Coordinates of C-alpha atoms and ligand atoms in Angstrom, one line a residue:
M262 CA 79.1 284.2 101.1
I263 CA 81.7 281.8 102.3
E264 CA 78.0 279.4 103.4
N265 CA 77.3 279.3 99.2
F266 CA 80.6 278.7 98.5
R267 CA 80.4 275.6 101.2
R268 CA 77.6 274.3 99.5
L269 CA 78.7 274.8 96.0
Y270 CA 81.9 273.4 96.0
G271 CA 81.6 270.8 99.4
S272 CA 84.1 272.7 101.3
A273 CA 85.3 276.5 102.3
D274 CA 89.4 275.0 103.2
G275 CA 92.1 277.6 102.3
L276 CA 89.2 280.2 101.4
R277 CA 90.3 283.8 100.6
I278 CA 88.1 286.8 99.4
W279 CA 89.6 289.4 96.9
R280 CA 87.4 293.0 96.5
A281 CA 87.9 295.6 94.0
P282 CA 85.8 298.2 93.7
G283 CA 83.6 299.9 90.7
R284 CA 83.4 303.6 90.5
V285 CA 82.2 306.8 89.5
N286 CA 83.9 309.4 87.5
L287 CA 83.2 312.7 88.2
I288 CA 85.0 314.7 85.0
G289 CA 87.0 313.9 82.6
E290 CA 85.1 311.6 79.7
H291 CA 86.4 310.2 76.6
T292 CA 89.9 311.7 78.1
D293 CA 91.3 308.2 79.3
Y294 CA 92.5 306.9 75.6
N295 CA 93.3 310.2 74.6
L296 CA 95.9 310.1 77.1
G297 CA 94.5 312.9 79.3
F298 CA 93.4 313.6 82.3
V299 CA 90.1 312.1 84.5
L300 CA 88.9 312.6 88.3
P301 CA 86.9 309.2 89.2
L302 CA 86.5 308.0 92.9
A303 CA 86.6 304.6 94.1
L304 CA 83.4 303.5 94.8
D305 CA 81.7 301.1 97.7
L306 CA 80.3 299.0 95.3
A307 CA 82.6 295.9 94.6
A308 CA 83.5 292.2 92.9
Y309 CA 84.0 289.9 95.5
V310 CA 85.8 287.1 94.4
A311 CA 86.1 284.3 96.9
A312 CA 88.9 281.3 96.0
A313 CA 90.1 278.5 97.5
P314 CA 92.0 275.9 96.1
S315 CA 90.2 272.5 94.1
R316 CA 91.6 268.7 94.5
D317 CA 90.7 267.8 91.3
G318 CA 93.6 270.5 88.9
R319 CA 90.7 272.1 87.1
L320 CA 89.4 275.7 88.0
H321 CA 85.6 275.9 88.1
I322 CA 84.1 279.4 88.1
R323 CA 80.5 279.9 89.6
S324 CA 78.7 283.6 90.2
E325 CA 75.7 284.1 93.0
H326 CA 74.6 286.1 90.0
R327 CA 74.6 283.3 86.7
A328 CA 73.4 279.5 86.6
E329 CA 75.9 278.6 84.5
L330 CA 79.1 277.0 85.6
F331 CA 82.7 277.4 84.5
E332 CA 85.3 275.3 84.3
C333 CA 88.6 273.7 82.8
P334 CA 91.5 272.2 83.4
A335 CA 93.6 274.9 85.1
G336 CA 96.3 274.2 82.6
E337 CA 94.4 275.1 79.9
I338 CA 93.0 278.3 80.3
A339 CA 95.5 280.7 78.2
A340 CA 94.0 278.3 75.5
L341 CA 90.5 279.3 75.4
E342 CA 89.0 281.4 73.4
P343 CA 86.2 284.6 74.7
R344 CA 82.6 283.3 74.8
R345 CA 81.4 286.6 74.8
Q346 CA 79.6 286.3 78.1
W347 CA 80.6 286.9 81.3
T348 CA 83.3 284.7 81.8
D349 CA 85.6 286.2 79.2
Y350 CA 86.7 288.5 82.2
P351 CA 88.0 286.5 84.4
L352 CA 89.6 284.2 81.5
G353 CA 90.8 287.1 79.5
V354 CA 92.3 288.1 83.0
A355 CA 93.5 284.3 83.3
R356 CA 95.0 284.1 79.9
E357 CA 97.4 287.9 80.5
L358 CA 98.0 286.7 84.4
V359 CA 99.9 283.1 82.1
R360 CA 101.6 285.2 79.6
A361 CA 102.8 287.6 81.9
G362 CA 103.8 284.4 83.7
F363 CA 101.7 283.5 86.6
P364 CA 100.7 279.9 86.3
I365 CA 96.9 279.5 87.7
Q366 CA 96.5 276.5 89.8
P367 CA 93.7 275.0 90.3
A368 CA 91.0 276.7 92.5
N369 CA 87.3 276.9 93.1
L370 CA 86.1 280.6 92.2
L371 CA 82.8 282.3 93.1
I372 CA 81.7 285.8 92.3
R373 CA 79.7 288.5 93.9
S374 CA 79.0 291.6 92.8
T375 CA 76.8 294.2 93.9
V376 CA 78.2 297.0 90.8
P377 CA 75.0 296.7 89.2
E378 CA 75.4 295.7 85.4
G379 CA 75.3 298.0 82.7
S380 CA 75.0 301.0 84.7
G381 CA 78.4 302.7 83.9
L382 CA 80.7 301.9 87.1
S383 CA 82.5 299.9 86.1
S384 CA 81.4 296.2 87.1
S385 CA 83.7 294.4 84.6
A386 CA 86.9 296.1 86.1
A387 CA 85.8 295.5 89.6
L388 CA 85.3 292.3 88.1
E389 CA 88.7 292.0 86.3
V390 CA 90.8 293.3 89.5
S391 CA 88.9 291.0 92.2
S392 CA 89.0 288.2 89.6
A393 CA 93.4 288.7 88.8
L394 CA 93.8 289.5 92.7
A395 CA 91.9 285.8 93.0
F396 CA 94.2 283.6 90.2
L397 CA 96.7 285.3 92.3
N398 CA 96.8 284.2 95.6
G399 CA 98.9 286.6 97.6
R400 CA 101.7 286.2 94.4
T401 CA 102.3 289.6 94.6
L402 CA 102.0 291.9 91.2
E403 CA 102.9 295.8 91.2
P404 CA 100.0 297.7 91.0
L405 CA 100.3 299.2 87.6
V406 CA 101.2 296.0 86.1
L407 CA 98.4 294.9 87.4
A408 CA 95.6 297.7 86.5
R409 CA 97.4 297.4 83.3
L410 CA 96.8 293.5 83.0
C411 CA 93.4 294.1 83.5
Q412 CA 93.4 296.7 81.1
R413 CA 95.0 294.7 78.3
A414 CA 92.6 291.6 79.5
E415 CA 89.4 294.0 78.3
R416 CA 90.9 295.0 75.2
E417 CA 92.3 292.3 74.2
F418 CA 89.6 288.9 75.3
A419 CA 86.5 291.3 76.1
G420 CA 87.0 293.2 72.4
M421 CA 86.6 297.0 74.1
P422 CA 88.9 299.2 73.3
C423 CA 89.3 300.9 76.5
G424 CA 91.1 303.8 78.4
I425 CA 93.1 303.0 81.9
M426 CA 90.6 304.6 84.0
D427 CA 88.1 301.4 85.5
Q428 CA 91.1 299.1 86.3
Y429 CA 93.8 302.2 87.7
I430 CA 90.9 303.0 89.7
A431 CA 90.0 299.8 91.2
V432 CA 93.5 299.9 91.8
Y433 CA 94.5 302.7 92.6
G434 CA 91.0 304.4 95.1
R435 CA 91.5 305.6 98.1
A436 CA 88.5 306.2 101.1
G437 CA 88.2 309.6 101.5
S438 CA 89.8 310.8 97.9
A439 CA 88.9 311.1 94.1
V440 CA 91.6 310.4 92.7
E441 CA 93.7 312.6 89.4
I442 CA 94.3 310.3 86.5
D443 CA 97.3 311.5 84.1
C444 CA 97.0 308.5 81.7
R445 CA 100.0 309.1 80.1
S446 CA 102.4 309.2 82.6
L447 CA 99.8 306.9 84.1
E448 CA 100.8 308.3 87.6
H449 CA 98.5 310.4 89.9
R450 CA 97.3 312.0 93.0
L451 CA 94.7 312.3 95.8
V452 CA 91.8 314.9 95.2
A453 CA 90.5 315.9 99.0
L454 CA 86.8 316.6 97.8
P455 CA 85.2 319.8 99.8
A456 CA 83.4 319.5 102.6
G457 CA 79.9 320.4 102.8
I458 CA 79.0 318.3 99.4
A459 CA 77.7 314.6 98.8
F460 CA 77.8 313.2 94.7
L461 CA 74.9 310.8 94.4
A462 CA 74.6 308.1 91.7
V463 CA 71.6 308.2 89.2
N464 CA 71.2 305.1 87.4
T465 CA 68.7 305.3 83.5
M466 CA 68.5 301.5 84.1
V467 CA 69.1 301.7 80.5
K468 CA 72.1 300.6 78.1
H469 CA 71.3 301.4 74.6
A470 CA 72.6 298.7 72.7
L471 CA 74.6 301.1 70.0
A472 CA 76.7 302.4 73.4
A473 CA 79.6 299.4 72.2
S474 CA 80.3 300.2 68.8
A475 CA 80.3 303.8 69.5
Y476 CA 82.4 303.7 72.0
Q477 CA 84.4 302.3 69.2
E478 CA 83.7 304.8 66.7
R479 CA 84.9 307.1 69.3
V480 CA 87.8 305.8 69.8
A481 CA 88.8 306.3 65.9
E482 CA 87.4 309.4 65.4
C483 CA 89.9 310.8 68.5
A484 CA 93.0 308.9 65.9
A485 CA 91.5 310.2 63.0
A486 CA 91.6 313.6 63.8
V487 CA 94.9 312.9 65.8
E488 CA 96.5 311.6 61.5
R489 CA 94.9 315.0 60.6
I490 CA 96.3 317.3 63.0
R491 CA 100.1 315.5 63.1
T492 CA 100.0 317.0 58.9
R493 CA 100.2 320.5 60.4
L494 CA 101.6 320.1 64.2
P495 CA 103.8 316.6 63.9
R496 CA 104.5 316.6 67.2
V497 CA 101.1 316.0 68.3
E498 CA 100.5 312.2 69.6
S499 CA 97.1 312.4 71.1
L500 CA 94.3 314.5 71.4
R501 CA 96.3 315.2 74.8
D502 CA 98.6 317.2 73.4
V503 CA 96.7 319.5 71.7
S504 CA 95.8 322.8 73.1
P505 CA 92.8 325.1 72.8
A506 CA 94.2 327.3 70.5
Q507 CA 96.1 324.8 68.7
L508 CA 92.2 323.7 68.2
A509 CA 91.2 327.0 66.6
S510 CA 94.6 326.9 63.5
V511 CA 94.2 323.6 63.0
A512 CA 90.3 323.7 62.9
P513 CA 89.7 324.0 59.1
L514 CA 92.2 320.4 58.2
L515 CA 89.0 318.8 60.2
S516 CA 85.4 317.7 59.5
G517 CA 82.4 319.5 60.9
V518 CA 82.2 315.7 63.5
A519 CA 86.3 315.3 63.8
A520 CA 86.3 319.2 65.2
R521 CA 83.3 317.9 67.8
R522 CA 85.1 315.3 68.9
A523 CA 88.5 317.2 69.0
R524 CA 86.8 320.1 71.0
H525 CA 85.3 317.8 73.7
V526 CA 88.7 316.6 74.0
V527 CA 90.6 319.7 74.6
T528 CA 88.5 321.4 76.3
E529 CA 87.3 318.6 78.5
N530 CA 91.1 318.0 79.6
A531 CA 91.0 321.7 80.8
R532 CA 87.3 321.1 82.7
V533 CA 89.5 318.5 84.7
A534 CA 92.4 320.7 85.9
A535 CA 89.7 323.9 86.3
F536 CA 88.0 321.6 88.6
V537 CA 90.1 320.3 91.0
D538 CA 91.3 323.7 91.0
A539 CA 88.4 324.8 92.2
S540 CA 87.6 322.1 94.1
A541 CA 90.6 322.8 96.4
R542 CA 89.6 326.3 96.8
G543 CA 86.0 325.4 97.7
D544 CA 84.2 326.7 94.8
L545 CA 80.7 325.0 94.8
G546 CA 79.6 326.9 92.2
R547 CA 82.0 326.7 90.2
M548 CA 82.2 322.5 90.1
G549 CA 79.0 322.7 89.5
R550 CA 79.2 324.6 86.4
L551 CA 82.2 322.2 85.2
L552 CA 79.9 319.6 85.2
V553 CA 77.2 320.7 83.9
E554 CA 79.3 322.1 80.5
S555 CA 81.0 318.7 80.9
H556 CA 77.7 316.7 80.2
H557 CA 76.6 319.0 77.3
S558 CA 80.1 318.9 75.5
L559 CA 79.3 315.5 76.0
R560 CA 75.7 315.5 74.8
D561 CA 76.4 318.1 71.4
D562 CA 80.1 317.6 70.8
Y563 CA 81.0 314.1 71.3
Q564 CA 77.4 313.0 71.3
V565 CA 77.3 310.2 73.3
S566 CA 74.4 310.9 75.8
C567 CA 70.8 310.6 75.5
P568 CA 67.3 311.2 76.7
E569 CA 67.5 309.0 79.7
L570 CA 71.0 310.9 80.8
D571 CA 69.8 314.5 79.8
F572 CA 66.7 314.1 81.1
L573 CA 68.3 313.3 85.1
V574 CA 70.8 316.0 84.0
D575 CA 68.2 318.1 83.6
A576 CA 65.8 317.2 86.3
A577 CA 69.0 317.6 88.8
L578 CA 70.0 321.1 88.3
A579 CA 65.9 321.9 89.0
V580 CA 65.7 320.7 92.5
D581 CA 67.2 323.0 95.2
G582 CA 71.2 322.7 96.4
V583 CA 72.5 320.8 93.9
F584 CA 75.4 322.1 92.1
G585 CA 75.7 320.5 89.1
A586 CA 74.8 317.3 86.8
R587 CA 76.5 315.0 84.6
M588 CA 76.5 311.7 82.8
T589 CA 79.9 309.1 83.7
G590 CA 81.0 306.4 82.2
G591 CA 80.9 305.6 78.4
G592 CA 77.2 307.2 78.2
F593 CA 74.1 306.0 76.1
G594 CA 73.2 304.8 79.6
G595 CA 74.3 304.3 82.8
C596 CA 74.8 306.6 85.8
T597 CA 74.7 310.5 85.8
V598 CA 77.0 311.7 88.9
T599 CA 75.4 314.9 90.7
M600 CA 76.8 317.0 93.0
L601 CA 75.3 318.3 96.0
R602 CA 74.5 319.3 99.5
P603 CA 73.9 316.5 101.9
G604 CA 70.7 317.8 103.3
A605 CA 69.1 318.0 100.3
I606 CA 69.4 314.4 99.5
P607 CA 66.2 313.1 99.9
Q608 CA 64.2 315.7 98.6
F609 CA 66.7 315.1 95.5
G610 CA 65.9 311.0 95.9
E611 CA 61.9 311.7 95.5
R612 CA 61.9 314.4 93.1
I613 CA 64.5 312.6 90.8
A614 CA 62.6 308.8 91.3
R615 CA 59.4 310.1 90.2
G616 CA 59.6 312.1 87.2
Y617 CA 62.3 309.5 85.9
A618 CA 59.4 307.1 86.5
R619 CA 56.9 309.5 85.3
R620 CA 58.3 310.0 81.6
F621 CA 60.3 306.6 81.9
H622 CA 58.3 304.0 83.8
V623 CA 60.9 302.5 85.3
T624 CA 62.0 303.8 88.3
P625 CA 65.8 304.8 89.0
A626 CA 68.7 303.6 91.2
I627 CA 70.6 305.8 93.2
Y628 CA 74.1 305.4 94.5
P629 CA 75.2 307.3 97.4
C630 CA 79.4 307.8 95.9
R631 CA 81.8 307.1 98.7
P632 CA 85.4 308.0 98.2
S633 CA 86.6 303.6 98.9
A634 CA 89.1 301.9 99.1
G635 CA 90.8 300.5 96.5
A636 CA 91.1 297.0 95.7
G637 CA 92.8 294.4 98.0
E638 CA 92.0 290.4 100.4
V639 CA 88.9 291.0 102.1
K640 CA 89.7 291.0 106.5
N641 CA 88.0 288.8 108.6
C642 CA 86.6 291.2 110.4
E643 CA 85.3 293.1 107.5
T644 CA 81.0 292.5 105.9
I645 CA 80.2 291.4 102.7
P646 CA 77.3 293.1 101.5
S647 CA 75.1 290.6 100.4
A648 CA 74.6 290.2 96.5
V649 CA 72.4 293.1 94.2
Ligands
LIG5 C1 84.5 303.4 79.8 C2 85.9 303.1 79.7 C3 87.0 303.7 80.1 C4 86.6 305.8 79.4 C5 85.0 305.9 79.9 C6 84.9 307.0 79.4 O1 83.8 303.3 81.5 O2 86.0 301.4 80.5 O3 88.0 303.3 79.8 O4 87.0 305.9 78.7 O5 84.2 304.7 79.2 O6 85.2 308.5 79.6

């Protein structure tokens, strides 16, 4: 990557490299913007941003994965409009940093990412957080301020009304642990996973066009359900506040669709707590069943699954040594996450790849989910994986 940098920019003087991971969410889907609970882990797939001061007063951004180059005077960055392309992630972050009192210095940036785009493994948050660190170039920002600033960039500049999960885990990920996040208090606790299991993400290799609009629709549907519920339970501020018993009592107020969306969120929050509890007790069977219940709720009540995801979940459940599987991330394509015995991995990979290719004519990529560290500077001794 340093060689590439030198070739593209002529010099690598003052170069520093920053990394931020993608994530897989084990359970707690579409709960973050309802101020509920999520349980992601940071992956060893990550975005890397190499940055060095430039001498021409300008900001230059290149990616190893794209031909086009972005450049503009560093002082003009905050006035830019979104362009509806990948540069919106670093540029949105740059604008938020300027607003937060951190001027952008003239610099050359080179991006590499091993988080597959469109996979639902949060390549955009990885790019946002690693870019933020590169722009900061050693200036410090509270971790929570950093995560929220990157979320704001995604919401306001990239135009995706996301919750906090992806940026939070990119910042707070920890090697060896999943992280249970309370999306209201924005506190978290580390969750050690039991021995004797592994998680694999399986990529459908599709991202259906309606993913973005359906996401916005779900956010709006949840807000509308809260408005209705408040007419009876005025203290409710988000679906996080609604217990299963309360939901039953207000069900007659809600339309069929609103009731299903709310039921998913309310039951999914309960499943996160149950999963963490089962994990602490080493109850692998219960953990697996909760994953499958989560998938069914996302498929039937929240309606964000698709045939490819459903196929991968059903196919996984037919393999010996698999405890459970579900879609992960926003849905409408992207990845599933499967919990299985490590010894079952070779057979699983083979059977899933063969079955999926026969049905959908594309080979699914499979990624081991190794809980990894959150964002930071890449040290001299670390290797940067080659680009995918
Ligand atoms: C996307 C969003 C997250 C979260 C998930 C669904 O990844 O960026 O904030 O809402 O979808 O759980």
